[in-house]
XYZ file of N, CA, C and O in Angstrom:
616
model
N 4.835 -34.707 -23.136
C 4.488 -35.097 -24.489
C 5.341 -36.299 -24.860
O 6.538 -36.296 -24.622
N 4.718 -37.300 -25.419
C 5.433 -38.498 -25.839
C 5.025 -38.858 -27.250
O 3.853 -38.867 -27.579
N 5.996 -39.159 -28.074
C 5.730 -39.661 -29.408
C 6.849 -40.610 -29.754
O 8.002 -40.384 -29.410
N 6.526 -41.683 -30.415
C 7.564 -42.642 -30.753
C 7.072 -43.628 -31.775
O 5.889 -43.738 -32.044
N 8.001 -44.370 -32.354
C 7.661 -45.348 -33.371
C 8.265 -46.684 -33.053
O 9.136 -46.808 -32.201
N 7.779 -47.698 -33.744
C 8.262 -49.044 -33.485
C 9.243 -49.527 -34.547
O 9.659 -50.670 -34.522
N 9.613 -48.674 -35.471
C 10.564 -49.074 -36.500
C 11.895 -49.428 -35.862
O 12.430 -48.669 -35.077
N 12.420 -50.590 -36.195
C 13.690 -51.017 -35.627
C 14.831 -50.506 -36.490
O 14.874 -50.754 -37.683
N 15.748 -49.786 -35.876
C 16.882 -49.187 -36.565
C 18.140 -49.739 -35.930
O 18.370 -49.564 -34.732
N 18.952 -50.423 -36.704
C 20.153 -51.042 -36.181
C 21.376 -50.204 -36.543
O 21.584 -49.877 -37.721
N 22.212 -49.846 -35.570
C 23.405 -49.049 -35.854
C 24.344 -49.679 -36.880
O 25.057 -48.963 -37.582
N 24.337 -51.002 -37.008
C 25.245 -51.658 -37.948
C 24.969 -51.278 -39.405
O 25.813 -51.460 -40.267
N 23.787 -50.712 -39.669
C 23.429 -50.321 -41.029
C 23.727 -48.854 -41.327
O 23.236 -48.303 -42.314
N 24.515 -48.220 -40.477
C 24.912 -46.817 -40.648
C 23.712 -45.906 -40.976
O 23.628 -45.306 -42.048
N 22.789 -45.758 -40.020
C 21.626 -44.911 -40.288
C 21.959 -43.419 -40.289
O 22.881 -42.967 -39.607
N 21.203 -42.695 -41.072
C 21.161 -41.238 -41.021
C 19.716 -40.881 -40.715
O 18.806 -41.269 -41.449
N 19.499 -40.162 -39.614
C 18.148 -39.806 -39.170
C 18.034 -38.293 -39.158
O 18.852 -37.613 -38.550
N 17.029 -37.786 -39.860
C 16.779 -36.348 -39.869
C 15.396 -36.076 -39.308
O 14.435 -36.758 -39.656
N 15.316 -35.065 -38.459
C 14.078 -34.676 -37.801
C 13.914 -33.171 -37.976
O 14.868 -32.416 -37.759
N 12.725 -32.745 -38.356
C 12.449 -31.313 -38.431
C 11.377 -30.988 -37.397
O 10.294 -31.579 -37.397
N 11.722 -30.070 -36.496
C 10.817 -29.646 -35.426
C 10.828 -28.125 -35.332
O 11.755 -27.472 -35.798
N 9.786 -27.606 -34.713
C 9.737 -26.169 -34.424
C 9.428 -26.000 -32.944
O 8.465 -26.574 -32.422
N 10.257 -25.202 -32.279
C 10.019 -24.923 -30.868
C 8.850 -23.960 -30.725
O 8.522 -23.204 -31.638
N 8.239 -23.993 -29.565
C 7.114 -23.116 -29.277
C 7.564 -21.769 -28.749
O 8.724 -21.369 -28.893
N 6.652 -21.098 -28.087
C 6.900 -19.740 -27.607
C 7.920 -19.673 -26.472
O 8.459 -18.610 -26.184
N 8.196 -20.823 -25.833
C 9.164 -20.831 -24.732
C 9.962 -22.132 -24.745
O 9.406 -23.202 -24.940
N 11.271 -22.007 -24.519
C 12.129 -23.181 -24.324
C 12.736 -23.144 -22.919
O 13.746 -23.762 -22.660
N 12.077 -22.423 -22.026
C 12.508 -22.355 -20.629
C 11.897 -23.521 -19.857
O 10.806 -23.987 -20.174
N 12.616 -23.998 -18.865
C 12.108 -25.029 -17.953
C 11.632 -26.287 -18.678
O 10.518 -26.764 -18.476
N 12.511 -26.833 -19.551
C 12.147 -28.025 -20.314
C 13.306 -29.021 -20.379
O 14.459 -28.676 -20.131
N 12.956 -30.226 -20.733
C 13.920 -31.264 -21.104
C 13.344 -31.906 -22.357
O 12.222 -32.387 -22.342
N 14.112 -31.877 -23.445
C 13.677 -32.438 -24.723
C 14.632 -33.552 -25.119
O 15.849 -33.365 -25.095
N 14.080 -34.696 -25.514
C 14.848 -35.803 -26.078
C 14.323 -36.077 -27.481
O 13.117 -36.254 -27.671
N 15.200 -36.122 -28.466
C 14.906 -36.572 -29.834
C 15.963 -37.619 -30.139
O 17.100 -37.285 -30.473
N 15.605 -38.898 -29.993
C 16.617 -39.949 -30.009
C 16.153 -41.205 -30.744
O 14.961 -41.467 -30.865
N 17.143 -41.959 -31.200
C 16.957 -43.355 -31.576
C 17.360 -44.115 -30.318
O 18.475 -43.936 -29.818
N 16.479 -44.948 -29.797
C 16.665 -45.477 -28.444
C 16.067 -46.867 -28.285
O 15.275 -47.302 -29.122
N 16.429 -47.529 -27.202
C 15.831 -48.825 -26.851
C 14.582 -48.672 -26.000
O 13.794 -49.607 -25.895
N 14.417 -47.528 -25.338
C 13.245 -47.307 -24.495
C 12.915 -45.821 -24.495
O 13.781 -44.987 -24.740
N 11.668 -45.506 -24.212
C 11.277 -44.109 -24.172
C 12.037 -43.369 -23.082
O 12.198 -43.874 -21.971
N 12.517 -42.179 -23.400
C 13.212 -41.358 -22.393
C 12.303 -41.040 -21.208
O 11.085 -41.000 -21.339
N 12.936 -40.795 -20.090
C 12.223 -40.367 -18.892
C 12.643 -38.932 -18.585
O 13.540 -38.390 -19.223
N 12.010 -38.352 -17.593
C 12.313 -36.976 -17.204
C 13.612 -36.958 -16.397
O 13.634 -36.716 -15.197
N 14.700 -37.272 -17.095
C 16.023 -37.375 -16.497
C 17.044 -36.962 -17.552
O 16.791 -37.118 -18.753
N 18.183 -36.478 -17.136
C 19.224 -36.113 -18.096
C 20.057 -37.310 -18.540
O 20.891 -37.195 -19.430
N 19.827 -38.472 -17.923
C 20.464 -39.721 -18.338
C 19.546 -40.858 -17.928
O 19.524 -41.262 -16.786
N 18.739 -41.351 -18.861
C 17.821 -42.446 -18.564
C 18.429 -43.771 -19.034
O 19.404 -43.799 -19.779
N 17.875 -44.885 -18.584
C 18.401 -46.212 -18.914
C 18.250 -46.520 -20.407
O 17.341 -46.018 -21.061
N 19.143 -47.328 -20.922
C 19.137 -47.924 -22.259
C 19.924 -47.127 -23.299
O 20.127 -45.921 -23.183
N 20.332 -47.873 -24.315
C 21.175 -47.329 -25.378
C 20.424 -46.271 -26.187
O 19.213 -46.327 -26.318
N 21.216 -45.326 -26.754
C 20.586 -44.271 -27.572
C 21.631 -43.478 -28.334
O 22.801 -43.431 -27.958
N 21.162 -42.829 -29.392
C 21.905 -41.795 -30.104
C 20.891 -40.728 -30.485
O 19.771 -41.038 -30.876
N 21.243 -39.485 -30.327
C 20.316 -38.425 -30.699
C 20.642 -37.114 -30.016
O 21.789 -36.857 -29.638
N 19.602 -36.300 -29.862
C 19.750 -34.964 -29.311
C 19.005 -34.808 -27.993
O 17.958 -35.408 -27.779
N 19.572 -33.941 -27.155
C 18.919 -33.549 -25.908
C 19.066 -32.041 -25.771
O 20.074 -31.456 -26.160
N 18.042 -31.427 -25.200
C 18.149 -30.059 -24.708
C 17.519 -30.056 -23.328
O 16.355 -30.435 -23.168
N 18.278 -29.657 -22.336
C 17.782 -29.644 -20.960
C 18.193 -28.351 -20.276
O 19.357 -27.974 -20.291
N 17.205 -27.717 -19.658
C 17.508 -26.539 -18.853
C 17.871 -26.947 -17.430
O 18.258 -26.102 -16.632
N 17.774 -28.233 -17.128
C 18.099 -28.720 -15.791
C 19.606 -28.882 -15.629
O 20.176 -28.516 -14.607
N 20.303 -29.407 -16.666
C 21.746 -29.683 -16.566
C 22.545 -28.416 -16.250
O 23.339 -28.461 -15.324
N 22.510 -27.305 -16.889
C 21.801 -26.987 -18.121
C 22.679 -27.176 -19.356
O 23.889 -26.998 -19.305
N 22.029 -27.554 -20.474
C 22.723 -27.622 -21.760
C 22.787 -26.222 -22.363
O 21.882 -25.418 -22.153
N 23.813 -25.957 -23.147
C 23.945 -24.658 -23.805
C 23.097 -24.533 -25.060
O 23.050 -23.496 -25.685
N 22.432 -25.598 -25.429
C 21.610 -25.679 -26.637
C 21.426 -27.150 -26.958
O 21.475 -28.008 -26.067
N 21.236 -27.460 -28.244
C 21.133 -28.859 -28.655
C 22.482 -29.541 -28.453
O 23.500 -29.048 -28.915
N 22.503 -30.668 -27.744
C 23.724 -31.464 -27.581
C 23.475 -32.862 -28.129
O 22.358 -33.376 -28.072
N 24.521 -33.470 -28.680
C 24.445 -34.852 -29.122
C 24.679 -35.769 -27.936
O 25.492 -35.469 -27.062
N 23.944 -36.883 -27.904
C 24.047 -37.821 -26.797
C 24.169 -39.239 -27.329
O 23.450 -39.627 -28.246
N 25.098 -40.010 -26.749
C 25.204 -41.438 -27.031
C 25.187 -42.177 -25.699
O 25.585 -41.621 -24.668
N 24.722 -43.429 -25.727
C 24.760 -44.266 -24.516
C 24.935 -45.707 -24.959
O 24.207 -46.183 -25.829
N 25.898 -46.376 -24.378
C 26.219 -47.746 -24.767
C 25.508 -48.770 -23.887
O 24.807 -48.413 -22.938
N 25.705 -50.050 -24.215
C 25.039 -51.122 -23.470
C 25.591 -51.279 -22.051
O 24.943 -51.887 -21.210
N 26.761 -50.724 -21.783
C 27.327 -50.773 -20.429
C 26.686 -49.721 -19.519
O 26.953 -49.683 -18.320
N 25.861 -48.839 -20.098
C 25.166 -47.836 -19.302
C 25.911 -46.530 -19.140
O 25.616 -45.757 -18.241
N 26.868 -46.270 -20.039
C 27.631 -45.032 -19.945
C 27.146 -44.048 -21.010
O 27.161 -44.340 -22.194
N 26.702 -42.886 -20.559
C 26.255 -41.831 -21.462
C 27.408 -40.885 -21.756
O 28.243 -40.621 -20.900
N 27.426 -40.370 -22.981
C 28.420 -39.385 -23.387
C 27.688 -38.252 -24.096
O 26.781 -38.494 -24.898
N 28.064 -37.020 -23.783
C 27.392 -35.845 -24.329
C 28.405 -34.980 -25.059
O 29.504 -34.751 -24.553
N 28.048 -34.482 -26.243
C 28.930 -33.595 -26.996
C 28.875 -32.181 -26.419
O 28.016 -31.864 -25.601
N 29.751 -31.357 -26.907
C 29.623 -29.925 -26.668
C 28.356 -29.464 -27.391
O 27.758 -30.216 -28.173
N 27.944 -28.246 -27.157
C 26.750 -27.723 -27.819
C 26.925 -27.775 -29.332
O 27.906 -27.277 -29.874
N 25.958 -28.418 -30.010
C 25.977 -28.499 -31.466
C 25.419 -27.209 -32.058
O 25.916 -26.695 -33.050
N 24.365 -26.680 -31.446
C 23.763 -25.413 -31.880
C 22.935 -24.852 -30.728
O 22.423 -25.602 -29.897
N 22.804 -23.545 -30.691
C 21.951 -22.919 -29.681
C 20.496 -23.205 -30.015
O 20.173 -23.671 -31.110
N 19.627 -22.937 -29.067
C 18.196 -23.165 -29.255
C 17.468 -21.870 -28.924
O 17.905 -21.107 -28.068
N 16.376 -21.624 -29.637
C 15.573 -20.422 -29.404
C 14.102 -20.770 -29.572
O 13.749 -21.767 -30.200
N 13.250 -19.940 -29.024
C 11.806 -20.118 -29.165
C 11.370 -19.818 -30.596
O 12.031 -19.064 -31.323
N 10.262 -20.414 -30.992
C 9.647 -20.180 -32.308
C 10.631 -20.332 -33.461
O 10.679 -19.503 -34.363
N 11.416 -21.402 -33.420
C 12.446 -21.621 -34.426
C 12.348 -23.040 -34.976
O 12.144 -23.985 -34.224
N 12.519 -23.165 -36.301
C 12.515 -24.472 -36.952
C 13.945 -25.018 -36.965
O 14.889 -24.284 -37.276
N 14.081 -26.294 -36.624
C 15.381 -26.957 -36.608
C 15.341 -28.237 -37.417
O 14.377 -28.995 -37.317
N 16.393 -28.458 -38.187
C 16.609 -29.761 -38.816
C 17.754 -30.406 -38.053
O 18.899 -29.979 -38.142
N 17.422 -31.426 -37.277
C 18.400 -32.136 -36.458
C 18.800 -33.402 -37.201
O 17.947 -34.166 -37.631
N 20.098 -33.621 -37.339
C 20.587 -34.765 -38.106
C 21.581 -35.573 -37.277
O 22.512 -35.021 -36.700
N 21.333 -36.879 -37.229
C 22.228 -37.836 -36.591
C 22.690 -38.780 -37.693
O 21.861 -39.393 -38.363
N 23.992 -38.878 -37.888
C 24.533 -39.712 -38.966
C 25.604 -40.626 -38.402
O 26.559 -40.159 -37.786
N 25.444 -41.931 -38.622
C 26.463 -42.881 -38.194
C 27.234 -43.343 -39.416
O 26.653 -43.711 -40.434
N 28.535 -43.314 -39.305
C 29.413 -43.817 -40.359
C 30.534 -44.581 -39.686
O 31.359 -43.989 -38.983
N 30.520 -45.904 -39.863
C 31.535 -46.720 -39.200
C 31.407 -46.630 -37.700
O 30.348 -46.893 -37.142
N 32.472 -46.222 -37.032
C 32.460 -46.144 -35.572
C 32.315 -44.709 -35.059
O 32.713 -44.397 -33.933
N 31.734 -43.847 -35.880
C 31.551 -42.445 -35.494
C 30.106 -42.024 -35.703
O 29.491 -42.368 -36.709
N 29.579 -41.276 -34.744
C 28.269 -40.647 -34.866
C 28.514 -39.159 -35.080
O 29.317 -38.543 -34.377
N 27.816 -38.586 -36.062
C 27.922 -37.162 -36.359
C 26.584 -36.498 -36.061
O 25.532 -37.017 -36.427
N 26.638 -35.331 -35.421
C 25.450 -34.564 -35.072
C 25.537 -33.202 -35.759
O 26.584 -32.554 -35.706
N 24.434 -32.772 -36.375
C 24.410 -31.423 -36.949
C 23.014 -30.837 -36.816
O 22.021 -31.559 -36.706
N 22.952 -29.516 -36.832
C 21.699 -28.785 -36.745
C 21.651 -27.802 -37.907
O 22.615 -27.056 -38.132
N 20.555 -27.831 -38.648
C 20.345 -26.941 -39.802
C 21.513 -26.998 -40.784
O 21.949 -25.968 -41.306
N 22.014 -28.213 -41.020
C 23.117 -28.466 -41.960
C 24.394 -27.724 -41.593
O 25.230 -27.452 -42.451
N 24.549 -27.410 -40.316
C 25.765 -26.750 -39.846
C 26.902 -27.740 -39.671
O 26.812 -28.911 -40.069
N 27.973 -27.279 -39.084
C 29.153 -28.100 -38.838
C 28.785 -29.336 -38.026
O 28.080 -29.237 -37.024
N 29.279 -30.483 -38.469
C 29.019 -31.723 -37.740
C 29.937 -31.829 -36.524
O 31.103 -31.460 -36.582
N 29.380 -32.347 -35.433
C 30.131 -32.634 -34.226
C 30.219 -34.153 -34.126
O 29.192 -34.838 -34.135
N 31.437 -34.678 -34.041
C 31.653 -36.121 -34.051
C 31.750 -36.687 -32.645
O 32.249 -36.035 -31.732
N 31.289 -37.937 -32.486
C 31.384 -38.651 -31.218
C 31.750 -40.098 -31.532
O 31.110 -40.735 -32.362
N 32.801 -40.603 -30.884
C 33.255 -41.973 -31.128
C 33.182 -42.847 -29.877
O 33.559 -44.014 -29.936
N 32.700 -42.299 -28.766
C 32.661 -43.062 -27.520
C 31.237 -43.367 -27.100
O 30.311 -42.612 -27.409
N 31.086 -44.466 -26.384
C 29.818 -44.864 -25.786
C 28.689 -45.010 -26.804
O 27.560 -44.580 -26.568
N 28.999 -45.646 -27.931
C 27.995 -45.875 -28.971
C 27.183 -47.124 -28.653
O 27.686 -48.071 -28.046
N 25.912 -47.164 -29.080
C 25.129 -48.384 -28.911
C 25.789 -49.550 -29.655
O 26.525 -49.346 -30.625
N 25.512 -50.772 -29.205
C 26.026 -51.951 -29.886
C 25.545 -51.963 -31.333
O 24.428 -51.518 -31.628
N 26.362 -52.498 -32.212
C 26.043 -52.525 -33.649
C 24.713 -53.209 -33.931
O 23.974 -52.793 -34.816
N 24.376 -54.252 -33.178
C 23.155 -55.017 -33.456
C 21.962 -54.606 -32.589
O 20.921 -55.262 -32.631
N 22.095 -53.535 -31.826
C 20.965 -53.057 -31.019
C 19.807 -52.682 -31.931
O 20.005 -52.262 -33.068
N 18.598 -52.839 -31.420
C 17.410 -52.444 -32.170
C 16.838 -51.195 -31.528
O 16.313 -51.237 -30.420
N 16.955 -50.086 -32.236
C 16.531 -48.788 -31.727
C 15.257 -48.341 -32.440
O 14.998 -48.740 -33.571
N 14.486 -47.490 -31.791
C 13.321 -46.869 -32.428
C 13.390 -45.373 -32.169
O 14.100 -44.911 -31.287
N 12.644 -44.603 -32.959
C 12.690 -43.155 -32.793
C 11.747 -42.746 -31.663
O 10.712 -43.344 -31.460
N 12.166 -41.709 -30.953
C 11.353 -41.225 -29.850
C 11.550 -39.725 -29.661
O 12.667 -39.223 -29.744
N 10.474 -39.047 -29.410
C 10.470 -37.636 -29.037
C 9.801 -37.544 -27.681
O 8.683 -38.027 -27.503
N 10.493 -36.951 -26.727
C 9.932 -36.738 -25.391
C 10.168 -35.280 -25.002
O 11.279 -34.774 -25.163
N 9.139 -34.646 -24.513
C 9.196 -33.239 -24.095
C 8.666 -33.180 -22.671
O 7.519 -33.533 -22.431
N 9.504 -32.785 -21.741
C 9.101 -32.702 -20.328
C 9.194 -31.259 -19.876
O 10.262 -30.643 -19.961
N 8.090 -30.715 -19.387
C 8.129 -29.370 -18.825
C 8.577 -29.472 -17.367
O 8.221 -30.413 -16.664
N 9.383 -28.535 -16.946
C 9.908 -28.529 -15.584
C 9.206 -27.506 -14.702
O 9.577 -27.301 -13.567
N 8.185 -26.858 -15.251
C 7.414 -25.866 -14.507
C 5.959 -25.978 -14.956
O 5.671 -26.510 -16.023
N 5.070 -25.484 -14.158
C 3.642 -25.565 -14.475
C 3.278 -24.516 -15.522
O 2.648 -23.517 -15.230
N 3.732 -24.750 -16.735
C 3.441 -23.819 -17.825
C 3.303 -24.619 -19.113
O 4.032 -25.584 -19.341
N 2.385 -24.230 -19.959
C 2.159 -24.930 -21.222
C 3.348 -24.718 -22.155
O 3.919 -23.628 -22.222
N 3.731 -25.770 -22.854
C 4.832 -25.727 -23.822
C 4.363 -26.409 -25.094
O 3.511 -27.298 -25.059
N 4.945 -26.010 -26.223
C 4.621 -26.678 -27.472
C 5.897 -26.993 -28.240
O 6.924 -26.329 -28.087
N 5.813 -28.026 -29.054
C 6.865 -28.411 -29.978
C 6.150 -29.034 -31.164
O 5.337 -29.940 -30.997
N 6.412 -28.523 -32.343
C 5.776 -29.045 -33.549
C 6.739 -29.985 -34.252
O 7.881 -29.618 -34.511
N 6.279 -31.181 -34.529
C 7.073 -32.215 -35.193
C 6.615 -32.227 -36.643
O 5.489 -32.595 -36.945
N 7.464 -31.781 -37.569
C 7.077 -31.699 -38.975
C 7.290 -33.013 -39.707
O 6.418 -33.476 -40.416
N 8.480 -33.570 -39.577
C 8.744 -34.838 -40.251
C 10.044 -35.433 -39.727
O 10.841 -34.764 -39.097
N 10.215 -36.707 -40.049
C 11.482 -37.371 -39.778
C 11.622 -38.504 -40.776
O 10.631 -38.985 -41.329
N 12.836 -38.877 -41.033
C 13.061 -40.050 -41.877
C 14.430 -40.620 -41.588
O 15.320 -39.955 -41.084
N 14.571 -41.911 -41.939
C 15.814 -42.620 -41.726
C 16.265 -43.190 -43.054
O 15.468 -43.758 -43.805
N 17.552 -43.024 -43.357
C 18.189 -43.658 -44.510
C 19.286 -44.566 -43.963
O 19.819 -44.320 -42.889
N 19.619 -45.586 -44.715
C 20.646 -46.531 -44.258
C 21.806 -46.592 -45.240
O 21.604 -46.528 -46.454
N 23.023 -46.724 -44.694
C 24.221 -46.935 -45.511
C 24.645 -45.762 -46.334
O 25.375 -45.896 -47.291
N 24.194 -44.573 -45.955
C 24.568 -43.361 -46.684
C 25.417 -42.533 -45.732
O 24.966 -42.174 -44.645
N 26.629 -42.243 -46.120
C 27.553 -41.600 -45.186
C 27.569 -40.085 -45.269
O 28.326 -39.444 -44.576
N 26.763 -39.490 -46.098
C 26.749 -38.022 -46.178
C 25.348 -37.495 -46.230
O 24.414 -38.200 -46.447
């Protein structure tokens, strides 16, 4: 499943991006990317190009939703688990940049901060959702809404 937009989002404007999704009946054998990125994610746990956002992968495996950053030098950095993931569950995923820190939170829970491997301030990112199944089984993910605000630190 691929979905994405062409809106250009520059990290220098301190974006806050919120996405509301609902997982389907199974979160087994999947790789999910919900990111602000320079290119659409591939079926990999570290694809080319800068990004900030969330990943859930049963291949790595991730313990749940993790925050991910990748800089122009090609170095990816992953947070500890921000929140666990379950089937048939609605999530509000939030990525907030303030100065030189990216904050990740799920369902308005505790923010997890990341200060390394951030995209360049003037990079032009767009939103992307990628869902890759790792087994021959149908999967669903419902995308309810997303929005971006700029220059708001909370």
